[in-house]
Coordinates of C-alpha atoms and ligand atoms in Angstrom, one line a residue:
M212 CA 44.8 3.5 30.9
K213 CA 46.3 6.5 32.7
R214 CA 46.0 7.0 36.5
Y215 CA 45.4 10.6 37.3
V216 CA 45.7 11.8 40.9
I217 CA 44.7 15.3 42.2
I218 CA 45.6 16.7 45.6
G219 CA 42.9 19.2 46.6
N220 CA 39.2 19.2 45.9
S221 CA 38.3 22.8 45.1
T222 CA 38.2 25.1 42.0
A223 CA 41.5 24.0 40.4
A224 CA 40.6 20.4 40.9
A225 CA 37.2 20.9 39.2
G226 CA 39.0 22.5 36.2
C227 CA 41.4 19.6 36.1
I228 CA 38.8 16.9 36.2
E229 CA 36.8 18.6 33.4
G230 CA 40.0 19.1 31.4
I231 CA 40.9 15.5 31.6
R232 CA 37.4 14.3 30.8
Q233 CA 37.3 16.4 27.6
S234 CA 39.4 13.8 25.9
D235 CA 40.1 10.9 28.3
R236 CA 37.0 9.0 29.4
D237 CA 38.8 5.9 30.4
G238 CA 41.7 6.8 32.7
T239 CA 41.1 6.6 36.5
V240 CA 40.9 9.9 38.4
T241 CA 41.5 10.0 42.2
V242 CA 40.9 13.2 44.3
I243 CA 42.6 13.4 47.7
S244 CA 41.4 16.2 50.0
K245 CA 42.0 17.2 53.6
E246 CA 38.5 18.8 53.8
P247 CA 35.8 16.1 54.2
Y248 CA 33.2 17.9 52.0
H249 CA 31.7 17.7 48.5
I250 CA 33.4 20.3 46.3
Y251 CA 32.1 23.8 47.4
S252 CA 32.5 27.4 46.3
R253 CA 34.9 28.9 48.9
P254 CA 33.9 32.6 48.3
L255 CA 30.3 31.7 49.4
I256 CA 31.2 31.0 53.0
S257 CA 30.2 34.5 53.9
Y258 CA 26.8 34.1 52.2
L259 CA 26.4 30.9 54.1
M260 CA 26.8 32.8 57.3
N261 CA 24.3 35.6 56.5
G262 CA 21.8 33.1 55.1
K263 CA 22.0 34.2 51.4
T264 CA 23.0 30.6 50.5
D265 CA 22.9 27.2 52.1
L266 CA 25.1 24.1 52.1
E267 CA 23.2 22.7 49.1
R268 CA 23.4 25.8 46.9
M269 CA 27.0 26.5 47.7
K270 CA 28.2 23.2 46.1
Y271 CA 30.5 24.1 43.2
R272 CA 29.3 21.1 41.2
P273 CA 26.2 19.0 41.5
D274 CA 25.9 15.9 43.7
D275 CA 26.6 13.5 40.8
F276 CA 29.8 15.3 39.7
Y277 CA 32.2 12.7 40.8
Q278 CA 30.1 9.8 39.6
K279 CA 29.5 11.4 36.2
N280 CA 33.2 12.0 35.8
R281 CA 34.1 8.7 37.2
V282 CA 36.2 10.1 40.1
T283 CA 37.2 8.2 43.2
T284 CA 37.4 10.6 46.2
I285 CA 39.5 10.2 49.3
L286 CA 38.1 12.9 51.5
G287 CA 39.2 13.9 55.0
Q288 CA 42.7 12.6 54.3
E289 CA 45.9 14.7 54.0
A290 CA 48.5 13.9 51.4
A291 CA 51.8 13.8 53.4
K292 CA 54.4 13.4 50.6
I293 CA 55.0 13.1 46.9
D294 CA 57.5 10.4 45.9
A295 CA 58.2 11.9 42.4
Q296 CA 60.7 9.2 41.5
N297 CA 58.4 6.3 42.1
Q298 CA 55.3 8.3 41.2
F299 CA 53.1 7.9 44.2
V300 CA 51.4 10.1 46.8
L301 CA 51.8 9.0 50.4
L302 CA 48.7 9.7 52.6
E303 CA 49.0 10.6 56.2
N304 CA 47.5 7.2 57.1
G305 CA 50.4 5.5 55.3
Q306 CA 48.6 4.5 52.1
G307 CA 50.3 5.0 48.8
I308 CA 48.4 6.2 45.8
P309 CA 50.3 5.6 42.5
Y310 CA 49.9 8.1 39.6
D311 CA 50.9 8.5 36.0
E312 CA 50.0 12.2 36.1
L313 CA 49.6 14.2 39.3
L314 CA 48.0 17.6 39.9
V315 CA 48.9 19.6 43.0
A316 CA 45.9 21.9 43.7
T317 CA 46.5 22.5 47.4
G318 CA 45.5 26.2 47.5
S319 CA 46.6 28.4 50.3
R320 CA 46.3 28.7 54.1
P321 CA 45.8 31.7 56.4
F322 CA 49.0 33.5 57.5
I323 CA 49.1 34.1 61.2
P324 CA 51.8 36.6 62.1
P325 CA 53.4 36.6 65.5
M326 CA 51.5 38.9 67.8
E327 CA 52.2 39.6 71.4
G328 CA 49.8 38.1 73.8
I329 CA 47.9 36.1 71.1
K330 CA 47.9 33.1 73.5
K331 CA 45.6 35.0 75.8
V332 CA 42.9 34.9 73.1
E333 CA 40.9 31.7 73.6
H334 CA 40.2 30.9 70.0
P335 CA 41.5 33.1 67.2
F336 CA 39.4 32.4 64.1
T337 CA 40.5 32.4 60.5
F338 CA 38.1 32.6 57.5
M339 CA 39.0 30.4 54.7
T340 CA 37.0 27.2 54.9
L341 CA 33.6 25.8 55.4
D342 CA 34.7 24.6 58.9
D343 CA 35.9 28.1 59.7
A344 CA 32.5 29.5 58.8
K345 CA 30.7 26.8 60.8
Q346 CA 32.8 27.4 63.9
L347 CA 32.5 31.1 63.8
Q348 CA 28.7 30.8 63.3
Q349 CA 28.5 28.7 66.4
K350 CA 30.4 31.2 68.4
I351 CA 28.8 34.5 67.5
T352 CA 25.8 36.0 69.5
P353 CA 23.9 39.2 69.1
D354 CA 26.1 40.6 71.9
S355 CA 29.4 39.7 70.3
R356 CA 32.0 42.4 69.7
V357 CA 34.1 41.1 66.8
L358 CA 37.6 42.3 66.0
I359 CA 38.9 41.5 62.5
I360 CA 42.6 42.0 61.9
G361 CA 42.9 42.6 58.1
A362 CA 40.8 44.8 55.9
G363 CA 41.5 42.8 52.7
L364 CA 39.0 40.7 50.7
I365 CA 38.8 37.9 53.3
G366 CA 38.5 40.1 56.4
L367 CA 35.7 42.2 54.8
K368 CA 33.9 39.1 53.5
C369 CA 33.9 37.8 57.0
A370 CA 32.5 41.1 58.2
E371 CA 29.7 40.9 55.6
G372 CA 28.9 37.3 56.7
I373 CA 28.4 38.3 60.4
L374 CA 26.9 41.8 59.9
G375 CA 23.6 42.2 61.6
Q376 CA 24.2 39.1 63.8
V377 CA 26.7 40.7 66.2
K378 CA 26.8 43.9 68.3
K379 CA 30.0 45.4 66.8
I380 CA 32.6 44.8 64.1
T381 CA 35.9 46.5 64.3
V382 CA 38.5 46.1 61.6
V383 CA 42.2 46.9 62.0
D384 CA 44.7 47.1 59.2
L385 CA 48.4 48.2 58.8
S386 CA 47.6 49.8 55.5
D387 CA 46.2 53.3 55.3
R388 CA 43.3 52.0 53.2
I389 CA 40.9 49.0 52.9
L390 CA 41.2 46.5 50.1
S391 CA 44.6 48.0 49.4
S392 CA 45.7 45.2 47.0
I393 CA 42.8 45.8 44.6
L394 CA 41.6 49.5 45.1
D395 CA 43.3 52.8 44.7
V396 CA 43.0 55.6 47.4
E397 CA 39.8 57.1 46.1
G398 CA 38.2 53.7 45.5
S399 CA 39.0 52.5 48.9
K400 CA 37.6 55.7 50.5
R401 CA 34.3 55.2 48.7
V402 CA 34.0 51.5 49.8
Q403 CA 35.1 52.4 53.3
E404 CA 32.4 55.1 53.6
H405 CA 29.8 52.5 52.4
L406 CA 30.9 50.0 55.0
E407 CA 31.0 52.6 57.8
E408 CA 27.4 53.5 56.9
K409 CA 26.7 49.8 57.6
G410 CA 28.2 50.1 61.0
L411 CA 31.8 48.9 60.6
V412 CA 34.5 50.7 62.6
F413 CA 38.0 50.9 61.0
Y414 CA 41.4 51.5 62.5
L415 CA 43.7 52.0 59.6
S416 CA 47.5 52.6 59.5
D417 CA 47.4 50.7 62.8
S418 CA 48.3 47.3 64.1
V419 CA 48.4 45.1 67.2
L420 CA 50.7 46.1 70.0
S421 CA 49.6 43.3 72.3
F422 CA 46.5 41.3 73.2
E423 CA 45.1 41.0 76.7
A424 CA 42.2 38.7 77.6
G425 CA 39.2 40.4 76.0
S426 CA 41.0 43.4 74.5
V427 CA 43.7 44.6 72.2
A428 CA 46.1 47.4 72.6
L429 CA 46.9 49.1 69.2
K430 CA 50.1 50.8 68.2
S431 CA 48.2 54.1 67.8
G432 CA 47.5 54.0 71.5
G433 CA 43.9 52.9 71.3
T434 CA 42.4 49.9 73.1
V435 CA 39.6 47.8 71.5
P436 CA 37.6 45.4 73.7
F437 CA 36.4 42.3 71.8
D438 CA 34.8 38.9 72.4
I439 CA 35.8 37.2 69.1
L440 CA 39.0 37.6 67.1
V441 CA 39.3 36.9 63.4
I442 CA 42.7 37.0 61.8
A443 CA 42.7 37.7 58.1
V444 CA 46.0 39.3 57.2
G445 CA 46.8 37.3 54.2
V446 CA 47.4 33.8 52.8
R447 CA 50.4 31.6 52.1
P448 CA 50.4 29.1 49.2
N449 CA 50.6 25.5 50.2
T450 CA 53.8 24.6 48.3
E451 CA 55.6 22.2 50.7
L452 CA 54.6 18.9 49.0
V453 CA 56.3 20.1 45.8
S454 CA 59.4 21.7 47.5
E455 CA 60.0 18.7 49.7
A456 CA 59.8 16.4 46.6
G457 CA 62.5 18.6 45.0
G458 CA 60.4 20.8 42.8
E459 CA 61.1 24.4 42.3
V460 CA 59.2 26.9 44.4
N461 CA 59.4 30.7 44.8
R462 CA 56.5 32.4 46.5
G463 CA 54.3 29.8 44.8
I464 CA 55.0 26.6 43.0
V465 CA 56.9 27.3 39.7
I466 CA 55.0 26.1 36.6
N467 CA 55.4 26.6 32.9
S468 CA 52.6 27.6 30.5
H469 CA 51.3 24.0 30.5
C470 CA 50.9 24.2 34.4
K471 CA 53.7 21.7 34.7
T472 CA 56.1 21.9 37.7
T473 CA 59.8 21.1 37.4
L474 CA 59.0 17.5 38.6
P475 CA 58.3 14.9 36.0
H476 CA 54.6 14.2 35.5
V477 CA 53.6 16.7 38.3
Y478 CA 51.4 19.6 37.4
A479 CA 50.1 22.4 39.7
A480 CA 47.3 25.0 39.5
G481 CA 45.4 27.6 41.5
D482 CA 46.3 29.5 44.6
C483 CA 49.4 27.4 45.3
V484 CA 51.3 28.4 42.1
E485 CA 52.9 31.5 40.7
S486 CA 51.4 32.6 37.4
F487 CA 52.5 34.9 34.6
D488 CA 50.5 38.1 34.9
I489 CA 50.2 39.6 31.3
T490 CA 49.5 43.0 32.7
T491 CA 52.7 43.3 34.6
G492 CA 54.8 40.9 32.7
Q493 CA 55.8 39.2 36.0
N494 CA 55.2 36.0 37.8
R495 CA 53.1 36.3 40.9
V496 CA 50.6 34.4 43.0
L497 CA 47.1 35.2 41.5
A498 CA 45.0 33.7 44.3
L499 CA 41.7 34.1 42.5
L500 CA 38.9 31.7 41.6
P501 CA 38.7 32.1 37.8
N502 CA 42.5 31.7 37.5
A503 CA 42.4 28.5 39.6
Y504 CA 39.7 27.0 37.3
L505 CA 41.5 28.0 34.1
Q506 CA 44.8 26.7 35.2
G507 CA 43.3 23.4 36.5
E508 CA 41.6 22.9 33.2
T509 CA 44.8 23.6 31.3
A510 CA 46.7 21.2 33.5
G511 CA 44.0 18.5 33.0
L512 CA 44.1 18.9 29.2
F513 CA 47.9 18.5 29.1
M514 CA 47.9 15.6 31.6
A515 CA 45.5 13.8 29.2
G516 CA 47.9 14.5 26.3
N517 CA 46.2 17.5 24.7
E518 CA 48.2 20.3 23.3
Q519 CA 46.3 23.4 24.3
E520 CA 47.2 27.0 24.2
S521 CA 46.9 28.4 27.8
L522 CA 44.7 31.5 28.3
P523 CA 46.5 34.7 29.3
L524 CA 46.1 35.3 33.0
F525 CA 45.8 38.5 35.1
P526 CA 44.3 39.4 38.4
M527 CA 40.5 40.0 38.3
N528 CA 38.1 40.3 41.2
A529 CA 34.4 40.6 41.1
M530 CA 32.9 41.3 44.5
G531 CA 29.8 42.5 46.3
L532 CA 30.2 44.0 49.7
M533 CA 27.1 44.8 51.7
G534 CA 25.2 45.8 48.6
L535 CA 28.0 47.6 46.8
H536 CA 29.4 46.0 43.7
M537 CA 32.9 46.3 42.4
I538 CA 35.1 44.6 39.8
T539 CA 38.8 45.2 39.5
A540 CA 41.3 43.7 37.0
G541 CA 44.9 43.9 35.8
S542 CA 47.6 46.3 37.1
Y543 CA 47.2 49.9 37.9
E544 CA 50.3 51.2 36.0
G545 CA 50.3 53.9 33.4
E546 CA 47.9 56.7 32.6
P547 CA 44.8 56.7 34.8
M548 CA 41.6 57.8 33.2
L549 CA 38.7 58.6 35.6
I550 CA 35.0 58.3 35.0
Q551 CA 33.1 59.6 38.0
D552 CA 29.4 60.1 38.1
G553 CA 27.3 60.1 41.3
D554 CA 27.8 56.7 43.0
T555 CA 29.8 55.4 40.1
Y556 CA 33.6 55.4 40.3
Q557 CA 35.5 54.0 37.4
K558 CA 39.2 54.2 36.7
L559 CA 41.0 52.8 33.6
F560 CA 44.7 52.4 33.4
I561 CA 46.4 52.7 30.0
R562 CA 50.0 52.0 29.2
D563 CA 51.7 51.9 25.8
G564 CA 48.3 52.3 24.1
V565 CA 46.7 49.2 25.7
L566 CA 44.3 48.9 28.7
K567 CA 46.3 47.4 31.6
G568 CA 43.8 47.5 34.4
Y569 CA 40.5 48.9 35.7
I570 CA 38.6 49.6 38.9
L571 CA 34.8 49.8 38.6
I572 CA 32.7 50.6 41.7
G573 CA 28.9 50.9 41.5
D574 CA 28.3 50.7 37.8
I575 CA 30.1 47.5 36.7
K576 CA 28.3 46.9 33.4
R577 CA 31.3 47.5 31.2
A578 CA 33.6 45.0 33.0
G579 CA 33.2 42.3 30.3
I580 CA 34.3 44.6 27.6
Y581 CA 37.2 46.1 29.5
T582 CA 38.3 42.6 30.5
S583 CA 38.5 41.4 26.9
L584 CA 40.5 44.5 26.0
I585 CA 43.0 43.5 28.7
R586 CA 43.0 39.8 27.8
E587 CA 43.5 40.5 24.0
Q588 CA 45.9 43.5 24.8
T589 CA 44.0 45.3 22.0
P590 CA 45.7 48.5 20.8
L591 CA 43.2 51.2 21.8
D592 CA 43.9 53.3 18.7
E593 CA 42.4 50.5 16.7
I594 CA 39.1 50.9 18.4
E595 CA 37.9 54.6 18.9
F596 CA 38.4 54.1 22.6
E597 CA 37.0 57.5 23.6
Q598 CA 33.7 56.6 21.9
M599 CA 33.9 53.1 23.3
K600 CA 33.9 54.4 26.9
L601 CA 30.5 56.0 26.1
H602 CA 29.2 53.1 24.0
P603 CA 31.2 50.0 25.2
Q604 CA 28.8 47.5 23.6
L605 CA 30.4 48.6 20.3
I606 CA 33.4 46.4 20.8
A607 CA 31.3 43.5 19.6
L608 CA 31.1 45.1 16.1
S609 CA 33.6 45.3 13.3
K610 CA 35.6 48.5 13.0
Q611 CA 33.7 49.4 9.9
K612 CA 30.3 48.8 11.5
R613 CA 31.4 50.7 14.6
K614 CA 32.2 53.7 12.4
Q615 CA 28.8 53.5 10.9
V616 CA 27.1 53.4 14.3
L617 CA 29.2 56.1 15.8
A618 CA 28.4 58.3 12.8
Q619 CA 24.7 58.2 13.7
P620 CA 23.3 60.7 16.2
H621 CA 22.5 59.1 19.6
Ligands
FAD983 C1 36.1 34.2 52.1 C2 36.7 34.1 50.7 C3 36.2 34.9 49.7 C4 36.8 34.8 48.4 N1 36.3 35.6 47.4 C5 36.8 35.6 46.2 C6 36.2 36.4 45.1 O1 35.3 37.2 45.4 N2 36.7 36.2 43.9 C7 37.8 35.4 43.6 O2 38.2 35.3 42.5 N3 38.3 34.6 44.6 C8 37.8 34.7 45.9 N4 38.4 33.9 46.9 C9 39.5 33.1 46.5 C10 39.1 31.7 45.9 O3 38.3 31.1 46.8 C11 40.4 30.9 45.6 O4 41.1 31.6 44.6 C12 40.0 29.5 45.1 O5 39.3 28.8 46.0 C13 41.3 28.8 44.8 O6 41.1 27.5 44.4 P1 42.2 26.3 44.6 O7 41.6 25.1 44.0 O8 43.5 26.8 44.0 O9 42.5 26.2 46.1 P2 41.5 26.1 47.4 O10 40.2 26.5 47.2 O11 42.3 26.7 48.5 O12 41.5 24.5 47.7 C14 42.6 23.8 48.0 C15 42.2 22.5 48.7 O13 43.3 21.6 48.9 C16 43.2 21.0 50.1 N5 44.6 20.6 50.5 C17 45.6 21.4 50.8 N6 46.7 20.7 51.2 C18 46.4 19.4 51.1 C19 47.0 18.1 51.3 N7 48.3 18.1 51.7 N8 46.3 17.0 51.2 C20 45.0 17.0 50.8 N9 44.3 18.2 50.6 C21 45.0 19.3 50.7 C22 42.7 22.1 51.0 O14 42.1 21.5 52.2 C23 41.6 22.7 50.1 O15 40.4 22.0 50.2 C24 37.9 34.0 48.2 C25 38.4 33.2 49.2 C26 37.8 33.3 50.5 C27 38.4 32.4 51.6

């Protein structure tokens, strides 16, 4: 009977548990997690704050998930070390947990850059965990002026969570545009305008010169008074357990297509690893929920001895921000093709005859079809792509059938 151990209790861990149990009902599974909670959906912490969800509904799996999958949980405990030679995990309380197969699913942590005068700020918040959301919720009042450093996904999700509950939200970012890692210039402008209509104030191409108690001086010369500071400038993968055990780490933990690290019997998945992005042909950290699940599941299948072809991965982000929906995927290299109509903004990126990426803002109905074109790397000349943009549902039909349908007047 195999002993499986998983460090982390989030998306990648869920994938791994479900991957293992697809074929091994007998082995023991132990989950170790620093956070003391039942597995929850991390992206929902902003909806918890604005009341669109609650602790019960944000559970990522039902209450009987561990019991049904025969999982032993060690919650509220940090794994301090992996002894890869003797195959056990050392907990911070000194207990050793032996394993036959281990998954490292430790995710990432907020990056806090050095900023002058930061010590003068009583409690700088971050926005990654349920505890972060609970603490921030306790602190905000209708009179709070909140300063968010970082106009990326996490900073803006935090803004969404507190909108309407505070007096003012100001967002500062070094970049000249918001959501710069997933949107192009025009897309960012549209989303920014939407958020400004909701009351957010942006200082872009700007950064912190120094903090004073209750205010920040910006490099542009401006001063912004604030009561609450949230730092959301980026995340760093939690790789130390693997690097200290002698495993290979670049920006994230290095894994092969089976999600196996360079250490024997040690796998890794999710935000802590580097993955192969099929749209750029390069390894990068793809800190996104669907990838974490798929990698966790792949790892679980292999840990249980199943040969399984791993799914091609690429960045993909589906997000609602204060009522505006957007989905982005892949890389933005190659020929851009713009479809613009009223509130809708769609840009497709085509290189070497295949779809490499897209940005959809407003009308996101075609995302599933475009995503499968990227995943399959379907040559676009095989599929009357110009027609497909007008009638994307046709991708479900055979080439012959599509021709028939397209021949009919619409
Ligand atoms: C506010 C917010 C909004 C987001 N929105 C989106 C979105 O719209 N779309 C999307 O795709 N993704 C989104 N994400 C990202 C998504 O949540 C992550 O990609 C996903 O949670 C990664 O899962 P994971 O299992 O790899 O790691 P994590 O969810 O980070 O979990 C890792 C777990 O491991 C634990 N851990 C770490 N080190 C140790 C240790 N030494 N011992 C024990 N336990 C340890 C941590 O405490 C944590 O519980 C969002 C994230 C945030 C914070």
